[in-house]
Every structure is written in C-alpha cells, then in structure tokens.
XYZ file of C-alpha atoms in Angstrom:
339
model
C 0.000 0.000 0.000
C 2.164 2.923 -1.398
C 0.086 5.246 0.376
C 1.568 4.904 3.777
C 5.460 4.227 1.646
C 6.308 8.333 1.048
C 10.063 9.062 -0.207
C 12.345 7.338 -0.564
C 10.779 3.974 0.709
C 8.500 4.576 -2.186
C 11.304 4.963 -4.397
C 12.952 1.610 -3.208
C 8.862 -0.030 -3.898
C 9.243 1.679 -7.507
C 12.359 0.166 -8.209
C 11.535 -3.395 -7.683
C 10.511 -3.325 -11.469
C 13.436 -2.675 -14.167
C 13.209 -2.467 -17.449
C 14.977 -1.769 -20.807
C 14.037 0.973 -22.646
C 12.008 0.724 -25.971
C 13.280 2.950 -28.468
C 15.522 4.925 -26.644
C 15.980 7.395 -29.500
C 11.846 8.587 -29.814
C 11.691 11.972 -29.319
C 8.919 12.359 -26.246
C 7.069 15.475 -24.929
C 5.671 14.865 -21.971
C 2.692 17.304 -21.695
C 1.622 16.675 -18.345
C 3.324 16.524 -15.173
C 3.421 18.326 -12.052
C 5.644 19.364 -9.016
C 5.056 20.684 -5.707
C 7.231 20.980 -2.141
C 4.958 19.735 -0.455
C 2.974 16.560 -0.040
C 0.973 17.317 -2.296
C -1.452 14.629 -4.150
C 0.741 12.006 -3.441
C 1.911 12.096 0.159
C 5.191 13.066 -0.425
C 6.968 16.132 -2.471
C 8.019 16.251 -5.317
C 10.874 18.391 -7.081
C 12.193 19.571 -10.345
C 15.555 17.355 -8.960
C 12.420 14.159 -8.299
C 11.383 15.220 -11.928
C 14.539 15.508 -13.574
C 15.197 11.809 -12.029
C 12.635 10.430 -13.854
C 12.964 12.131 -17.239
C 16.618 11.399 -17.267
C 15.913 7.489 -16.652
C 16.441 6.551 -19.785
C 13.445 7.739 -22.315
C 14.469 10.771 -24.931
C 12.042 13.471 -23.036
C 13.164 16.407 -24.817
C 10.716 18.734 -23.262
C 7.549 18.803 -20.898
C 4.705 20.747 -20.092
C 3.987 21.282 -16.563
C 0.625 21.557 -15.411
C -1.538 23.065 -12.602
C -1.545 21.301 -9.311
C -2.990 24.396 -6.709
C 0.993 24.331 -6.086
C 2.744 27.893 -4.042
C -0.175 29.405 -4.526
C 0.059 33.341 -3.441
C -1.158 33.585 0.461
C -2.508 37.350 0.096
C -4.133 39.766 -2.670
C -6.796 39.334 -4.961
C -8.106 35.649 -4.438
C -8.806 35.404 -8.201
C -4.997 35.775 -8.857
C -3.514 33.947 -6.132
C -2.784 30.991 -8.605
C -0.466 33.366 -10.484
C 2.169 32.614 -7.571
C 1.879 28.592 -9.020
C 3.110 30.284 -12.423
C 5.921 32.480 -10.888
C 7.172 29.314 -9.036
C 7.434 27.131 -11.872
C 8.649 29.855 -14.298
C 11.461 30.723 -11.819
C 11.911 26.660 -12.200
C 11.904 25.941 -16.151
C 14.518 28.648 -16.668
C 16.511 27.476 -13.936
C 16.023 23.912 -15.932
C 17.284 25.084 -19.225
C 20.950 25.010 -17.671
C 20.573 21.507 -15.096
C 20.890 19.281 -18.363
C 17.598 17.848 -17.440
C 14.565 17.900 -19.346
C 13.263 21.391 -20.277
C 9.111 22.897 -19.312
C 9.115 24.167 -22.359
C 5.315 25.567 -21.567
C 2.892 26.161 -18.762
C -0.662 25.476 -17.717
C -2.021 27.405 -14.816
C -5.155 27.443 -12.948
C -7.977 30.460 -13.753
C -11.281 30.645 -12.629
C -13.189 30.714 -16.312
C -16.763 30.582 -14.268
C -15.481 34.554 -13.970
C -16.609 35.427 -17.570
C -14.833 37.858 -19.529
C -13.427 38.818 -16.178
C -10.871 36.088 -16.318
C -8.912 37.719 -18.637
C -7.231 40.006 -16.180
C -5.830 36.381 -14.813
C -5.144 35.514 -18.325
C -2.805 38.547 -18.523
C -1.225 38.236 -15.187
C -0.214 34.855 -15.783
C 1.036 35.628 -19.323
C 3.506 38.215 -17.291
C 4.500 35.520 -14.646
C 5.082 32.597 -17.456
C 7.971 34.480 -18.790
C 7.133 33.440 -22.333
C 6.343 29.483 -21.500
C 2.722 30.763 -20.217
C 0.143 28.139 -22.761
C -3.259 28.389 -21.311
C -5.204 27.463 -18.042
C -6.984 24.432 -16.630
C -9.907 24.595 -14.161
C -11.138 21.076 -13.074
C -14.272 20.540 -13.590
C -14.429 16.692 -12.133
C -16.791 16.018 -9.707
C -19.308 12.611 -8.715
C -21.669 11.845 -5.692
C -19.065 8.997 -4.672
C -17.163 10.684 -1.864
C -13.164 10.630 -2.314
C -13.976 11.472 -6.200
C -16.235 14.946 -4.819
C -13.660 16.743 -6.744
C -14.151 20.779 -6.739
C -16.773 22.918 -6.319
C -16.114 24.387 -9.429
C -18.573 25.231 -11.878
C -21.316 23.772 -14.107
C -20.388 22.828 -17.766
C -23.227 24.379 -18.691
C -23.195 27.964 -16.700
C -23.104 30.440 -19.426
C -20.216 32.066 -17.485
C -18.103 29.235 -17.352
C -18.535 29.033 -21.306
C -18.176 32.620 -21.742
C -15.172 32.438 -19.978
C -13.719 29.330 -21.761
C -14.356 31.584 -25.078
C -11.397 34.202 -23.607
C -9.699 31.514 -22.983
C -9.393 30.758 -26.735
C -9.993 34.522 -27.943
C -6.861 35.303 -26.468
C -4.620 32.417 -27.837
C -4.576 30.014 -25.174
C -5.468 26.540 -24.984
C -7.985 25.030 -22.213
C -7.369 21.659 -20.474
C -10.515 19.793 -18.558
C -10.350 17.146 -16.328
C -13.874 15.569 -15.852
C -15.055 11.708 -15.067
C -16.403 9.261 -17.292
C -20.027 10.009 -16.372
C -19.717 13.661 -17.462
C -18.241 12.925 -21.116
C -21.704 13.839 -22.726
C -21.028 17.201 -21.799
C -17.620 17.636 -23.300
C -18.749 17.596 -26.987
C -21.292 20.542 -25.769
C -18.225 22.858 -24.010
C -16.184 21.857 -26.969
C -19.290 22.812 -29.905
C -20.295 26.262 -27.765
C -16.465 27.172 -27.872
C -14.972 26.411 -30.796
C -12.588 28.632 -31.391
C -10.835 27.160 -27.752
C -8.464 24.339 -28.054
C -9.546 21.888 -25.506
C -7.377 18.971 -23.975
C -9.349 16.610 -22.616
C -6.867 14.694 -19.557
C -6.659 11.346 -18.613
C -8.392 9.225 -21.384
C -11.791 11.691 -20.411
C -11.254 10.160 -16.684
C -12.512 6.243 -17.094
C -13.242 5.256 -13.152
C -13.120 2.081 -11.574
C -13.515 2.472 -7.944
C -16.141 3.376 -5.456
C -19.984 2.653 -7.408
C -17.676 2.253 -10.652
C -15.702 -1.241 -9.589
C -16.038 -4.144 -11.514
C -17.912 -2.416 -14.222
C -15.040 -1.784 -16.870
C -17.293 -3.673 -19.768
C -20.465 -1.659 -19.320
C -18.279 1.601 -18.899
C -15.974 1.294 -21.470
C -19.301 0.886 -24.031
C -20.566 3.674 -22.607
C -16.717 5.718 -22.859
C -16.983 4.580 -26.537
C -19.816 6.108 -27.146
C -18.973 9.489 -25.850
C -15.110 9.432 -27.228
C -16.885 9.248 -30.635
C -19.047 11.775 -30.052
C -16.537 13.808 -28.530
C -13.793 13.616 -31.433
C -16.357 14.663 -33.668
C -15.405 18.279 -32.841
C -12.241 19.388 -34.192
C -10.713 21.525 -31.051
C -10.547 18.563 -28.887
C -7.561 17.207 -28.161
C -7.182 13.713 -26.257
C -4.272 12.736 -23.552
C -3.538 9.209 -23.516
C -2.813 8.809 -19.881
C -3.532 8.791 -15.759
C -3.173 5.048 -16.224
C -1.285 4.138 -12.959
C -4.124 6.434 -10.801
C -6.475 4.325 -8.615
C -9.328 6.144 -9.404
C -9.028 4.076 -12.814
C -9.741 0.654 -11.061
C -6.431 -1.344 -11.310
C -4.858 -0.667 -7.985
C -1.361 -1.216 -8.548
C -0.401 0.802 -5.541
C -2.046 -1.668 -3.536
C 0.417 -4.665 -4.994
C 4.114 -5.696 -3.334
C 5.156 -4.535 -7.032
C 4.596 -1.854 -9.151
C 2.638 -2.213 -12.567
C 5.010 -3.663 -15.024
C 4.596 -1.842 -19.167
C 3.251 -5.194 -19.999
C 0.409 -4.937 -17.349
C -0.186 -1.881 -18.209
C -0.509 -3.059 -22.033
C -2.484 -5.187 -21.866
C -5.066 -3.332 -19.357
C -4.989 -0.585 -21.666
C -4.775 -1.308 -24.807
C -8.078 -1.495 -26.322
C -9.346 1.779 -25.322
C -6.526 4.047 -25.716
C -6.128 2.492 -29.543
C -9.807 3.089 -29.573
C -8.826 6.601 -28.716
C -6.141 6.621 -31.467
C -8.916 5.291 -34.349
C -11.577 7.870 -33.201
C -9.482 10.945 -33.200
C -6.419 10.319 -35.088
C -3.006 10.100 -33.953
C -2.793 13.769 -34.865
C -5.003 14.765 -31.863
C -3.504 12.377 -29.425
C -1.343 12.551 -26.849
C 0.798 10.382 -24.631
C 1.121 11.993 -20.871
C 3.131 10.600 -17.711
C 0.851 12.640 -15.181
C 3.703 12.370 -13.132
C 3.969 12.094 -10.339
C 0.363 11.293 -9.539
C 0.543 8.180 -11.886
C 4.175 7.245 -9.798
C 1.657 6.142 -7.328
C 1.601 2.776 -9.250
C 4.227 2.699 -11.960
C 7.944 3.953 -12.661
C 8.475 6.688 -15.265
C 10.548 3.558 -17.909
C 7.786 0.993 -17.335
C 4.784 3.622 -18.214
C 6.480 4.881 -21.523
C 7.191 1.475 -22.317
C 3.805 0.497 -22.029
C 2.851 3.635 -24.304
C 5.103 2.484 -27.187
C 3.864 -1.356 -26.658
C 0.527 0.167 -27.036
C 1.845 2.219 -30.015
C 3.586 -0.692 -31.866
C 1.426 -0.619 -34.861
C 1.546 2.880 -35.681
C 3.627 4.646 -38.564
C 6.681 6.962 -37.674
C 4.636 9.864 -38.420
C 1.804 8.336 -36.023
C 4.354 8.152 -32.949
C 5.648 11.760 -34.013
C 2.477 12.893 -33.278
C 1.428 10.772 -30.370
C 5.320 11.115 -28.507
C 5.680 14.689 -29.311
C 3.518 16.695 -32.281
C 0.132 16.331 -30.891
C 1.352 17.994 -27.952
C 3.198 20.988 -29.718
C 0.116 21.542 -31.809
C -2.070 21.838 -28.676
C 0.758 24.146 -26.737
C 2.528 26.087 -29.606
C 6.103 24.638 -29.236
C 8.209 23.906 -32.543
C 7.008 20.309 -33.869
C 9.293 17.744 -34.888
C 9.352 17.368 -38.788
C-alpha cells in the first residue's frame, strides 16, 4: 500500500521493477506533469531534482509541459490571482532547468477561474507576465461525482453560461484550455467543446474512465458507454485527447495496492483497447501520450509507463508516434514540432 510508503521507501517499492528501454531514441514530450514541495497529491513532495530523475531514466524526453496542481499558490491579494504565484514558481523553475541538463518545461498550464466570464482575462494577462514566455493556457477542473473521495471541486457547471463565456477568452486570447472531468460527465464535453470552438480543448486522462467506489467491476459496461462518448466527442475538431492517468487508482487497477509496481506489460495489456480506440476515433494527430507524473508514480515507474505507451503504439507509422510522442502535444501548446 504505497500510500503509507512516502520518499524514498517509495522509491525503493518503484524500483523493484526494471526495465529496458524501448526505443531509446523517440523523441517524447511529456505534456503533463506536475511538481510541488509539499505533499501534495501524493503524500510526499516532489521536485524539479524528483522530476529531472525520472525524465533522465532513460526515455528521450526532450521537453515537458507542466501543469496546474494548486501548487505555491500566493497567500494574500486578490483571491482570483492567487494561482499566479503557481506560475511564478514554476517559471522561476523551467529557466533554472534550461541550464541543469535535465529535461526542459518548455510551456505552462495554470489554474484560472473561467466561471469569472470575460473577467478572467485580467488572470489571463497576469499569468502571461508571470510565465515568462512558457505561459500556454489554463486548466480549471471541472471533475466532480456523488461517490465521496472522487467529490472533486466545487467548481462550476459545464453548462453555466459564465463558465462558457469564460472558456471563449480563454481561446480569444490564444490560449489553450485543459478539462479534467469523469467518465459520467463525457456527454457534456462535446457541448463545451461545440459552444467554444474557437478554444483548443485537452481533454486529460483518457476523459477520466473510473473504476472504484460505485464504478468497480464495471469496466465492460463503462468502457461501451466511454466509446460512445469518445466518438461523439472527437467529432469536434478543437478537442484534443491525452492518452494517460493510467497508474491512478481512481481508474480501477490498484497497482499501488500490490508488493510490485505495474510492469509496461500490465499496463498493455489493461490498456490497450481503449486508448487504440482513442487513437482510431481521433487520429493520432489529436492524441497525446502523458506521464501525469507524479500522480501516476503512485503505481508505476516513469521507464515501465512509456514502455507500455510504445507497446501500445507498436502498430503505428513513424509519423503516427511523431504525433502521439511529441507533435500532438506541440500543436495543442505552440512549441516547434518535430518534422
């Protein structure tokens, strides 16, 4: 139970699985990770050093995108802008990263309350002047279910005209939107996506497929039902998918519950099917591969999860894994693609 194993004795419980790396040479842009001094959403911190760890384990991570974790948030002003101290931090961070040798956040997705309208633009701005040209665009959870440890945020409704008002600026202004929702709420993606579509949207985490709580040994029934939604959903051009938050619990195979962590071939074969699902109904060209690190570190090291990706990715041309390892992502965050 890697809950109670913070640090390094959840290091040592990582490192009972070693692999080689598959193709070492694949250029890979992470686009979603996080970092945080404290203990964050894990139990125990984790650092650009923890990070830099990770990324330099063996996989050819020439870049990442870090994104918004409610991390050194600003303790005074304006409570609207208080998550522009998350953007100073990590700015102050990815510069400092340029010269470590390790893996470069090449771009930066910070937290804005869009439920404020048209007001959130004066957020907008103030995180554009804290991002020190990496700032991309904002994400403001909108997950939520009646199941208790999945409550989520008491953000707002997908449907309050504010919220989509806002989510317009977003876009207006050149920046991209990320949403983190579960499973259950998918039939209101395609309705954000179709009232704002001049807003690229990233959808995280495979659309959030649960398998805990009410959700446990239902992954049949829900998968039909995530089918049915992910078509619906790629159906609108501005939606972008990440293929990812794999080794979370909240997705039903509790690997941080095992003496070992997942293996890539567990993770394979568990996922398989719907994330090349994913790949068929949008395109490889609106796909992207994510660590979610460290949140997914919870139940898999940062070699076996890629691994697993490129199993998973086996079939696909060269100019499908540019896009799913690295061009996807650059589209979606305006960073120089691969060619």
């Amino acid at each position: 139970m890697t809950e109670d194993k913070p640090g390094k004795t959840h290091e040592e419980w990582i490192s009972k699985v070693v692999e080689e790396v598959l193709e070492p040479e694949l250029p890979i842009l992470d686009p979603h990770h996080h970092l945080w001094l404290d203990e964050g959403h894990t139990g125990w911190p984790y650092t650009i050093n923890d990070f830099h760890m990770d990324t330099g384990s063996g996989h050819n991570i020439v870049g990442t995108v870090f994104l918004e974790c409610h991390a050194e948030y600003r303790q005074d002003g304006p409570i609207h802008l208080q998550s522009v101290g998350e953007i100073e931090f990590v700015a102050e961070i990815a510069e400092a990263s340029v010269a470590s040798q390790g893996a470069e956040i090449k771009a930066i997705q910070g937290n804005a309350d869009v439920s404020l309208g048209a007001a959130v633009e004066e957020v907008l701005e103030a995180h554009e002047t804290a991002g020190r040209g990496r700032f991309r665009g904002v994400r403001y959870i909108t997950a939520k279910d009646d199941h208790p440890p999945l409550a989520g945020y008491a953000n707002a409704a997908m449907d309050d005209p504010l919220y989509l008002e806002g989510v317009r600026r977003v876009g207006a202004l050149g920046y991209t939107y990320d949403m983190m929702v579960y499973h259950p709420q998918l039939s209101e993606i395609a309705d954000v996506a179709r009232s704002c579509p001049d807003t690229p949207i990233v959808l995280d985490h495979l659309g959030g497929i649960l398998g805990t709580g009410p959700y446990k040994d239902r992954r049949d029934e829900i998968l039909e039902y995530w089918k049915t939604q992910m078509a619906d959903i790629a159906s609108c051009g501005n939606v972008f998918l990440k293929l990812g938050g794999i080794g979370m619990p909240m997705m039903g195979f509790r690997w941080d519950k095992r003496d070992r962590p997942a293996s890539s071939l567990e993770l394979a074969e568990a996922w398989t099917d719907p994330i090349q699902y994913a790949i068929e109904v949008f395109g490889a060209d609106r796909c992207m591969f994510e660590s979610n690190f460290p949140v997914d570190k919870r139940g898999v090291g940062y070699v076996p999860l890629w691994n697993s990706f490129k199993l998973i990715a086996a079939g696909c041309s060269a100019e499908e894994k540019r896009d799913l390892f690295h061009n996807t992502a650059a589209r979606a965050y305006r960073l120089p693609l691969l060619t």
